[in-house]
């Protein structure tokens, strides 16, 4: 659910076992929020507690993916650490694998949030070298395989997630509009696209026919209060940046276009 991670997992089980196969997880995304079929109601590490993290626009964050036979445990640094480059680069994944008795450990990031605040439920906090992160999701291995092989750029998928995202009044948002007028807002950007360059992101995207990119300044707060029991629509682009559809949105939005 990493964004730029290509991961292969090999188990010492018979070849007929599904979990024995090599899994290529190129689209496991931030917080497990951008990938389908993740629910915070699934098995978890510790008791989940909701936490609101403010001032998240352009906040740097990273994830550690701990692969076990029962699934992929996703730990995220948001609200705990800004994932300092020196400490992140120094992480020893082999040492972490032994620490967690894992089959595989992968680093996923860095990435940068685009909303101004968000409320999420977190589980246990853990230390990975000099970086601390909190548990946010467990991704079943087969679900991860399906997501990695089935998620194509600009193809709509329906993640299961609970997340409240607030994009603040007066701030810019970056959006994609599909041929039917549905509007998708950028949830996180990649390091290769610094925030000051996002207004020209549309020049880098190879959008399908009928799709459009736009940037707008918000005339009021944009609040996405997403629940796992509702249908959520999302897409990824060719750079593994993820966009969430604004419920009941159409391109005739009253927000002020740049």
CSV table of C-alpha atoms in Angstrom, one decimal:
chain,number,residue,atom,x,y,z
A,1,UNK,CA,0.0,0.0,0.0
A,2,UNK,CA,5.7,0.6,-0.8
A,3,UNK,CA,4.8,3.4,-3.1
A,4,UNK,CA,8.1,3.0,-4.8
A,5,UNK,CA,9.0,-0.4,-3.3
A,6,UNK,CA,9.5,-3.5,-5.3
A,7,UNK,CA,9.4,-6.4,-2.8
A,8,UNK,CA,10.0,-10.1,-3.2
A,9,UNK,CA,9.0,-12.4,-0.4
A,10,UNK,CA,10.1,-16.1,-0.3
A,11,UNK,CA,8.8,-18.5,2.3
A,12,UNK,CA,10.2,-21.9,3.2
A,13,UNK,CA,6.9,-23.6,2.5
A,14,UNK,CA,5.9,-26.0,-0.2
A,15,UNK,CA,5.6,-24.4,-3.6
A,16,UNK,CA,1.9,-25.0,-3.7
A,17,UNK,CA,1.4,-22.7,-0.7
A,18,UNK,CA,0.1,-19.3,-1.8
A,19,UNK,CA,2.3,-17.6,0.7
A,20,UNK,CA,5.4,-19.3,-0.7
A,21,UNK,CA,5.1,-17.3,-3.9
A,22,UNK,CA,7.2,-14.3,-4.8
A,23,UNK,CA,5.1,-11.1,-4.2
A,24,UNK,CA,5.9,-7.9,-6.0
A,25,UNK,CA,4.4,-5.1,-4.0
A,26,UNK,CA,4.8,-2.0,-6.0
A,27,UNK,CA,1.7,-0.2,-4.8
A,28,UNK,CA,1.6,-0.6,-1.0
A,29,UNK,CA,0.9,2.9,0.0
A,30,UNK,CA,1.1,5.4,2.8
A,31,UNK,CA,-0.6,4.4,6.0
A,32,UNK,CA,-2.1,1.5,4.1
A,33,UNK,CA,-4.7,4.1,3.1
A,34,UNK,CA,-4.2,4.2,-0.6
A,35,UNK,CA,-4.6,0.5,-1.2
A,36,UNK,CA,-7.8,-1.5,-1.4
A,37,UNK,CA,-9.1,-3.9,1.2
A,38,UNK,CA,-7.3,-2.6,4.3
A,39,UNK,CA,-9.5,-2.0,7.2
A,40,UNK,CA,-8.5,-0.9,10.7
A,41,UNK,CA,-11.0,-3.4,12.0
A,42,UNK,CA,-8.7,-6.2,11.0
A,43,UNK,CA,-6.3,-7.9,13.3
A,44,UNK,CA,-4.0,-5.3,14.9
A,45,UNK,CA,-0.9,-4.7,17.0
A,46,UNK,CA,-2.2,-3.4,20.3
A,47,UNK,CA,-5.3,-1.3,21.0
A,48,UNK,CA,-6.0,1.2,18.3
A,49,UNK,CA,-6.4,4.8,19.5
A,50,UNK,CA,-7.6,7.7,17.3
A,51,UNK,CA,-5.1,10.6,17.0
A,52,UNK,CA,-5.5,13.9,15.1
A,53,UNK,CA,-2.2,15.0,13.5
A,54,UNK,CA,-2.2,18.7,12.5
A,55,UNK,CA,0.1,20.7,10.2
A,56,UNK,CA,0.5,17.7,7.9
A,57,UNK,CA,0.8,19.6,4.6
A,58,UNK,CA,4.1,18.7,3.1
A,59,UNK,CA,5.0,16.6,6.2
A,60,UNK,CA,7.6,14.1,5.4
A,61,UNK,CA,6.8,10.5,6.5
A,62,UNK,CA,8.0,7.0,5.9
A,63,UNK,CA,6.8,3.5,6.4
A,64,UNK,CA,8.4,0.2,7.5
A,65,UNK,CA,6.8,-2.9,6.1
A,66,UNK,CA,7.3,-6.0,8.3
A,67,UNK,CA,6.4,-9.1,6.4
A,68,UNK,CA,5.3,-12.1,8.5
A,69,UNK,CA,3.4,-15.3,7.7
A,70,UNK,CA,0.2,-13.7,9.0
A,71,UNK,CA,0.5,-10.6,6.8
A,72,UNK,CA,2.4,-7.4,6.2
A,73,UNK,CA,2.5,-5.2,9.3
A,74,UNK,CA,2.6,-1.5,8.3
A,75,UNK,CA,4.3,1.0,10.6
A,76,UNK,CA,4.2,4.7,9.9
A,77,UNK,CA,6.2,7.7,11.3
A,78,UNK,CA,3.4,10.3,11.0
A,79,UNK,CA,2.9,12.1,14.3
A,80,UNK,CA,6.0,10.5,15.8
A,81,UNK,CA,9.0,11.4,13.6
A,82,UNK,CA,9.7,13.3,10.4
A,83,UNK,CA,11.8,10.4,9.2
A,84,UNK,CA,15.2,12.3,9.2
A,85,UNK,CA,17.1,11.4,6.0
A,86,UNK,CA,20.3,10.3,7.9
A,87,UNK,CA,18.5,8.0,10.2
A,88,UNK,CA,16.2,6.6,7.5
A,89,UNK,CA,19.2,5.9,5.2
A,90,UNK,CA,21.0,4.2,8.0
A,91,UNK,CA,18.2,1.7,8.8
A,92,UNK,CA,19.5,-1.8,8.7
A,93,UNK,CA,16.6,-3.9,7.4
A,94,UNK,CA,18.4,-7.2,8.1
A,95,UNK,CA,18.7,-6.2,11.8
A,96,UNK,CA,15.1,-5.2,11.9
A,97,UNK,CA,14.1,-8.5,10.3
A,98,UNK,CA,15.8,-10.4,13.1
A,99,UNK,CA,14.4,-8.0,15.7
A,100,UNK,CA,10.8,-8.7,14.6
A,101,UNK,CA,11.4,-12.3,13.5
A,102,UNK,CA,10.1,-11.3,10.1
A,103,UNK,CA,10.3,-13.0,6.7
A,104,UNK,CA,11.2,-9.7,5.1
A,105,UNK,CA,11.4,-6.0,5.9
A,106,UNK,CA,11.1,-3.2,3.4
A,107,UNK,CA,11.5,0.6,3.7
A,108,UNK,CA,8.7,2.6,2.0
A,109,UNK,CA,9.3,6.3,1.5
A,110,UNK,CA,9.9,9.1,2.0
A,111,UNK,CA,6.5,10.6,1.0
A,112,UNK,CA,4.8,13.9,1.8
A,113,UNK,CA,1.2,14.5,2.9
A,114,UNK,CA,-1.0,17.0,1.1
A,115,UNK,CA,-3.9,17.5,3.6
A,116,UNK,CA,-3.5,20.0,6.5
A,117,UNK,CA,-4.7,17.7,9.2
A,118,UNK,CA,-5.9,14.1,9.5
A,119,UNK,CA,-7.4,11.8,12.1
A,120,UNK,CA,-6.4,8.2,12.2
A,121,UNK,CA,-6.3,5.3,14.6
A,122,UNK,CA,-2.9,4.0,15.5
A,123,UNK,CA,-1.6,0.9,17.3
A,124,UNK,CA,1.6,0.0,19.1
A,125,UNK,CA,4.7,2.3,18.7
A,126,UNK,CA,7.9,0.5,17.8
A,127,UNK,CA,11.6,1.5,17.3
A,128,UNK,CA,13.4,0.8,14.1
A,129,UNK,CA,17.0,1.8,14.7
A,130,UNK,CA,16.8,5.5,15.6
A,131,UNK,CA,13.3,6.0,14.0
A,132,UNK,CA,10.0,5.4,15.9
A,133,UNK,CA,6.8,4.6,14.1
A,134,UNK,CA,3.3,3.4,14.9
A,135,UNK,CA,1.4,0.4,13.7
A,136,UNK,CA,-1.4,1.3,11.3
A,137,UNK,CA,-2.5,-1.7,9.4
A,138,UNK,CA,-2.0,-5.4,8.6
A,139,UNK,CA,-2.2,-6.3,5.0
A,140,UNK,CA,-2.9,-9.9,4.1
A,141,UNK,CA,-0.3,-11.3,1.8
A,142,UNK,CA,-2.8,-12.4,-0.9
A,143,UNK,CA,-4.6,-9.1,-0.7
A,144,UNK,CA,-1.3,-7.4,-1.2
A,145,UNK,CA,-0.6,-9.6,-4.3
A,146,UNK,CA,-3.9,-8.8,-5.8
A,147,UNK,CA,-3.4,-5.0,-5.2
A,148,UNK,CA,0.1,-5.0,-6.6
A,149,UNK,CA,-0.9,-6.8,-9.8
A,150,UNK,CA,-4.2,-5.2,-10.2
A,151,UNK,CA,-3.7,-1.5,-9.6
A,152,UNK,CA,-2.9,0.4,-12.9
A,153,UNK,CA,-2.5,4.1,-13.3
A,154,UNK,CA,-5.8,6.0,-13.4
A,155,UNK,CA,-7.8,2.8,-12.8
A,156,UNK,CA,-10.4,3.3,-10.1
A,157,UNK,CA,-10.1,1.0,-7.0
A,158,UNK,CA,-12.2,1.0,-3.8
A,159,UNK,CA,-10.1,1.0,-0.6
A,160,UNK,CA,-11.6,0.2,2.8
A,161,UNK,CA,-10.3,2.7,5.2
A,162,UNK,CA,-11.3,5.1,8.1
A,163,UNK,CA,-9.6,8.4,7.7
A,164,UNK,CA,-10.6,12.1,8.2
A,165,UNK,CA,-8.7,14.5,6.0
A,166,UNK,CA,-9.0,18.2,6.2
A,167,UNK,CA,-7.6,20.5,3.4
A,168,UNK,CA,-7.6,24.0,4.9
A,169,UNK,CA,-9.4,27.1,3.5
A,170,UNK,CA,-7.1,29.3,1.5
A,171,UNK,CA,-4.7,26.5,0.6
A,172,UNK,CA,-4.2,25.0,-2.8
A,173,UNK,CA,-5.4,21.6,-3.7
A,174,UNK,CA,-4.3,19.5,-6.7
A,175,UNK,CA,-7.0,17.6,-8.5
A,176,UNK,CA,-7.7,15.2,-11.3
A,177,UNK,CA,-11.0,15.2,-13.1
A,178,UNK,CA,-12.2,12.1,-14.9
A,179,UNK,CA,-14.4,12.2,-18.1
A,180,UNK,CA,-17.5,12.0,-16.0
A,181,UNK,CA,-16.6,15.1,-14.0
A,182,UNK,CA,-15.6,13.2,-10.8
A,183,UNK,CA,-12.9,15.1,-8.8
A,184,UNK,CA,-9.9,13.3,-7.2
A,185,UNK,CA,-7.7,15.2,-4.7
A,186,UNK,CA,-4.0,14.5,-4.3
A,187,UNK,CA,-3.4,12.7,-0.9
A,188,UNK,CA,0.4,12.6,-0.9
A,189,UNK,CA,3.2,13.6,-3.2
A,190,UNK,CA,6.5,12.0,-4.0
A,191,UNK,CA,9.9,13.4,-3.2
A,192,UNK,CA,10.7,13.9,-6.9
A,193,UNK,CA,7.9,16.5,-7.1
A,194,UNK,CA,8.6,19.2,-4.4
A,195,UNK,CA,5.4,21.0,-3.2
A,196,UNK,CA,6.4,24.2,-4.9
A,197,UNK,CA,6.3,22.4,-8.3
A,198,UNK,CA,3.0,20.7,-7.9
A,199,UNK,CA,1.1,23.4,-9.9
A,200,UNK,CA,2.8,22.1,-13.0
A,201,UNK,CA,2.4,18.4,-12.1
A,202,UNK,CA,-0.2,18.1,-14.9
A,203,UNK,CA,2.7,18.5,-17.4
A,204,UNK,CA,4.4,15.4,-16.0
A,205,UNK,CA,1.3,13.1,-15.9
A,206,UNK,CA,0.3,11.0,-18.9
A,207,UNK,CA,-3.4,11.3,-18.4
A,208,UNK,CA,-5.8,9.1,-20.3
A,209,UNK,CA,-8.1,10.8,-22.9
A,210,UNK,CA,-10.7,12.9,-21.2
A,211,UNK,CA,-8.9,13.3,-17.9
A,212,UNK,CA,-7.8,16.8,-16.7
A,213,UNK,CA,-5.5,18.2,-14.1
A,214,UNK,CA,-6.2,21.4,-12.2
A,215,UNK,CA,-5.1,23.3,-9.1
A,216,UNK,CA,-7.5,25.3,-7.0
A,217,UNK,CA,-7.4,27.6,-3.9
A,218,UNK,CA,-10.0,26.5,-1.4
A,219,UNK,CA,-12.7,29.0,-0.5
A,220,UNK,CA,-13.7,26.8,2.5
A,221,UNK,CA,-12.3,23.8,4.2
A,222,UNK,CA,-12.4,20.6,2.2
A,223,UNK,CA,-13.2,17.7,4.6
A,224,UNK,CA,-13.1,14.1,3.6
A,225,UNK,CA,-14.6,12.0,6.4
A,226,UNK,CA,-14.1,8.5,5.0
A,227,UNK,CA,-15.5,5.4,6.7
A,228,UNK,CA,-14.8,1.7,6.1
A,229,UNK,CA,-18.5,1.0,5.6
A,230,UNK,CA,-18.9,3.4,2.7
A,231,UNK,CA,-17.7,3.1,-0.9
A,232,UNK,CA,-14.5,5.1,-1.4
A,233,UNK,CA,-13.0,5.6,-4.8
A,234,UNK,CA,-9.3,6.3,-5.5
A,235,UNK,CA,-6.8,6.2,-8.2
A,236,UNK,CA,-3.0,6.1,-8.5
A,237,UNK,CA,-0.9,7.8,-11.1
A,238,UNK,CA,2.2,6.5,-12.9
A,239,UNK,CA,4.4,7.8,-10.1
A,240,UNK,CA,2.5,5.9,-7.4
A,241,UNK,CA,1.0,9.1,-6.0
A,242,UNK,CA,-2.6,8.5,-4.9
A,243,UNK,CA,-5.7,10.6,-5.3
A,244,UNK,CA,-9.0,10.2,-3.4
A,245,UNK,CA,-12.4,11.0,-5.0
A,246,UNK,CA,-14.2,13.9,-3.3
A,247,UNK,CA,-17.6,12.4,-2.4
A,248,UNK,CA,-20.4,13.9,-4.5
A,249,UNK,CA,-17.9,16.1,-6.4
A,250,UNK,CA,-18.2,17.3,-9.9
A,251,UNK,CA,-16.0,19.6,-11.9
A,252,UNK,CA,-18.4,22.4,-11.4
A,253,UNK,CA,-17.1,22.9,-7.9
A,254,UNK,CA,-17.5,26.4,-6.4
A,255,UNK,CA,-13.9,26.5,-5.3
A,256,UNK,CA,-11.7,29.1,-7.0
A,257,UNK,CA,-9.6,27.8,-9.8
A,258,UNK,CA,-6.1,29.0,-10.5
